[in-house]
PDB file of C-alpha atoms in Angstrom:
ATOM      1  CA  UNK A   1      43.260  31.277  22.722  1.00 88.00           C
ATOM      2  CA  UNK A   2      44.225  28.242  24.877  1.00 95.00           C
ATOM      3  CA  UNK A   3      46.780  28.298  27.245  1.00 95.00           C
ATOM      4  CA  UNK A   4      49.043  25.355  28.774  1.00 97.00           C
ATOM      5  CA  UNK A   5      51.323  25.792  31.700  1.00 96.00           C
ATOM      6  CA  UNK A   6      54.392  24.844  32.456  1.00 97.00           C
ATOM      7  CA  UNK A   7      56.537  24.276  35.467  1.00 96.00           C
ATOM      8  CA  UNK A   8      60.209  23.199  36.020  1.00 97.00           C
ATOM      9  CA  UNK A   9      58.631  19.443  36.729  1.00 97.00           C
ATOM     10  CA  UNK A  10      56.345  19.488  33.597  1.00 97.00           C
ATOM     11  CA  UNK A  11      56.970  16.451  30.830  1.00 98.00           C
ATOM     12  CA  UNK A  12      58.024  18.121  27.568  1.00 98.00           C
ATOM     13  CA  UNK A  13      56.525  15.132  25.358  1.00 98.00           C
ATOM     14  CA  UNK A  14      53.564  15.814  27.424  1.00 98.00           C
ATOM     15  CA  UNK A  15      53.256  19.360  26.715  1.00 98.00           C
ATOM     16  CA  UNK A  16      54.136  19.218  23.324  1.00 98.00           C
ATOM     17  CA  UNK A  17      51.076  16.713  22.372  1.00 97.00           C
ATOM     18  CA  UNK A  18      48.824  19.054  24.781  1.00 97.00           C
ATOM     19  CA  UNK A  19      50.307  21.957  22.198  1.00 98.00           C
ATOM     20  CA  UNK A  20      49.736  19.445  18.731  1.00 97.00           C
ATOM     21  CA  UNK A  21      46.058  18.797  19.549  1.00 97.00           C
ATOM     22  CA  UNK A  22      45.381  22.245  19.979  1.00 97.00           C
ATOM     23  CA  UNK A  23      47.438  23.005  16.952  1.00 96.00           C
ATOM     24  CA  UNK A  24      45.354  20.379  15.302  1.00 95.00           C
ATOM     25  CA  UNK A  25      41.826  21.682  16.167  1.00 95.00           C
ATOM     26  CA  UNK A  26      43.042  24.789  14.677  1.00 94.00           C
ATOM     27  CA  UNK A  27      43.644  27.070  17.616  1.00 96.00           C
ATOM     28  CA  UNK A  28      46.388  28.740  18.418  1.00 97.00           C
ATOM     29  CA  UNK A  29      48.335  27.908  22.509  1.00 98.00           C
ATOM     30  CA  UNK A  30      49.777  30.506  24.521  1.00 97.00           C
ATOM     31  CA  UNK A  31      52.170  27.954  26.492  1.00 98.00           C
ATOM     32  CA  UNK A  32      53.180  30.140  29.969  1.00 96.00           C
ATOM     33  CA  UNK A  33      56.414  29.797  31.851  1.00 97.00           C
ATOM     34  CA  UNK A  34      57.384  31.171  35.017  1.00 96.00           C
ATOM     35  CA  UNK A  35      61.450  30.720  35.798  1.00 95.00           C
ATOM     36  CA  UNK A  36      64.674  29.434  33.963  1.00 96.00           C
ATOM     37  CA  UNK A  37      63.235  25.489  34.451  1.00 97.00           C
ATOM     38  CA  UNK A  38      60.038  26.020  33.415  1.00 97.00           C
ATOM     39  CA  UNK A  39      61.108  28.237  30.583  1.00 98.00           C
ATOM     40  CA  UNK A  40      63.468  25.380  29.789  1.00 98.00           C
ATOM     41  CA  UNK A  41      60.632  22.610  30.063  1.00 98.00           C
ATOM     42  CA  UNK A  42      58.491  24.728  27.537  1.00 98.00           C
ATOM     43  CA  UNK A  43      60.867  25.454  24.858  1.00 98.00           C
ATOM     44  CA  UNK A  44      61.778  21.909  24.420  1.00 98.00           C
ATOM     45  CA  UNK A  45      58.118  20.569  24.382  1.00 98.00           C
ATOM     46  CA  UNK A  46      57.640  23.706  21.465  1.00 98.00           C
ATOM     47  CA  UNK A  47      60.712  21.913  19.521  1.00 97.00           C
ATOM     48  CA  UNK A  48      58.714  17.963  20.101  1.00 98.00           C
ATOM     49  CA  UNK A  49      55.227  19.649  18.890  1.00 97.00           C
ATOM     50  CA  UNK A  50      57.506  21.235  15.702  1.00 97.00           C
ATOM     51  CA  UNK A  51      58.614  17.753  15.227  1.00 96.00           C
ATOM     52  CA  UNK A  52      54.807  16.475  15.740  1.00 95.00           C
ATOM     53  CA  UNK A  53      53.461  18.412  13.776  1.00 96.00           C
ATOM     54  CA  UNK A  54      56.389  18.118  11.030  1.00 94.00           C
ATOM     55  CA  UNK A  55      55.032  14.949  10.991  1.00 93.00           C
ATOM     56  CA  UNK A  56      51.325  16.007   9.408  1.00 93.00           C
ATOM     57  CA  UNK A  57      52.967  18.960   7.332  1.00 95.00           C
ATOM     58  CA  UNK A  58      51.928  21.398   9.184  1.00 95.00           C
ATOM     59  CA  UNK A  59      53.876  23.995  10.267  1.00 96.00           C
ATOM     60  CA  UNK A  60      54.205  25.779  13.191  1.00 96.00           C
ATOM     61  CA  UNK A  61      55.606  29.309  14.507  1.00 97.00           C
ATOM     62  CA  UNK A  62      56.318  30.717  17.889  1.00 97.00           C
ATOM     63  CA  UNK A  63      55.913  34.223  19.017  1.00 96.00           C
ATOM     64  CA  UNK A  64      57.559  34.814  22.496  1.00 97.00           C
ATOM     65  CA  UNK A  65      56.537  37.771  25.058  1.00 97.00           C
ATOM     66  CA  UNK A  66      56.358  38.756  28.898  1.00 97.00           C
ATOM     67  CA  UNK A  67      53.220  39.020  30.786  1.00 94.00           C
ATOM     68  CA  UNK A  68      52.629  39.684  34.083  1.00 92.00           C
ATOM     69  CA  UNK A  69      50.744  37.180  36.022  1.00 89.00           C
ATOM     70  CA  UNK A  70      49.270  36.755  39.559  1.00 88.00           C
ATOM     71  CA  UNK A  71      50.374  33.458  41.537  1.00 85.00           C
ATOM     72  CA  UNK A  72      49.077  33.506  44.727  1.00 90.00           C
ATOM     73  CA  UNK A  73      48.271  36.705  45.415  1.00 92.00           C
ATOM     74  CA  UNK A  74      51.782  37.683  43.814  1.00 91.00           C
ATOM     75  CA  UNK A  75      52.386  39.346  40.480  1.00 93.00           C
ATOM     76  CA  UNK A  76      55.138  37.292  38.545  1.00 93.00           C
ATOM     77  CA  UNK A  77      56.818  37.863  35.140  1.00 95.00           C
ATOM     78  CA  UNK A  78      56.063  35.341  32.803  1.00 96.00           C
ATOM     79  CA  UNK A  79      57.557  34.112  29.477  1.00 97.00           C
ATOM     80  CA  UNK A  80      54.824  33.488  27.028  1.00 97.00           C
ATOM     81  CA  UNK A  81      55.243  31.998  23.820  1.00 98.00           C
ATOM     82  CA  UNK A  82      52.039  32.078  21.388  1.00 98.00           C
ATOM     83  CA  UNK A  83      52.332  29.076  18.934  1.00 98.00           C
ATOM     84  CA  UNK A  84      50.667  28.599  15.725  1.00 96.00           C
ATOM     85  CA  UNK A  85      50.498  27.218  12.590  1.00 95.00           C
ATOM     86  CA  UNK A  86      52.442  29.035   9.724  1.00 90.00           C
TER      87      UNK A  86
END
C-alpha cells in the first residue's frame, strides 16, 4: 500500500491528485496525518480526490485509524485514513 503525507502546510488539490493517481493505478493510499492542521489538510484533499474520481465513476471509500509513528526519534500518534475504491 502507498502512503502520502500530510502536514498542516500541505496543498489539498495537491494531495488529492497524488491520492487519484494512485486510486487510478489501482492501489489503495494510506494518507498519514499528524495534528489538528494536518488532519484538516488531509480530509479535505480525501473530499477533492472523491470529487476526482466522481469524475471517472469511480468510487472511493475511506477507512480511518491511529498508528503510532516515529518522527525524529519520537513516537507520535497518527491519524491514518486508508482510501480505496468501492
Amino acid at each position: 500500500m502507498d502512503t502520502v503525507k500530510v502536514s498542516a502546510r500541505s496543498v489539498p488539490k495537491a494531495v488529492a491528485g497524488a491520492i487519484a493517481a494512485i486510486i487510478r493505478e489501482g492501489r489503495s493510499v494510506e494518507v498519514q496525518a499528524v495534528g489538528a492542521g494536518a488532519v484538516n489538510q488531509a480530509v479535505k484533499a480525501i473530499a477533492i480526490a472523491c470529487v476526482y474520481m466522481k469524475e471517472e465513476n469511480i468510487e472511493i471509500v475511506t477507512i480511518p485509524s491511529f498508528a503510532g509513528i516515529e518522527i525524529n526519534g519520537e513516537e507520535r500518534t497518527a491519524i491514518c485514513f486508508v482510501v480505496e475504491k468501492r
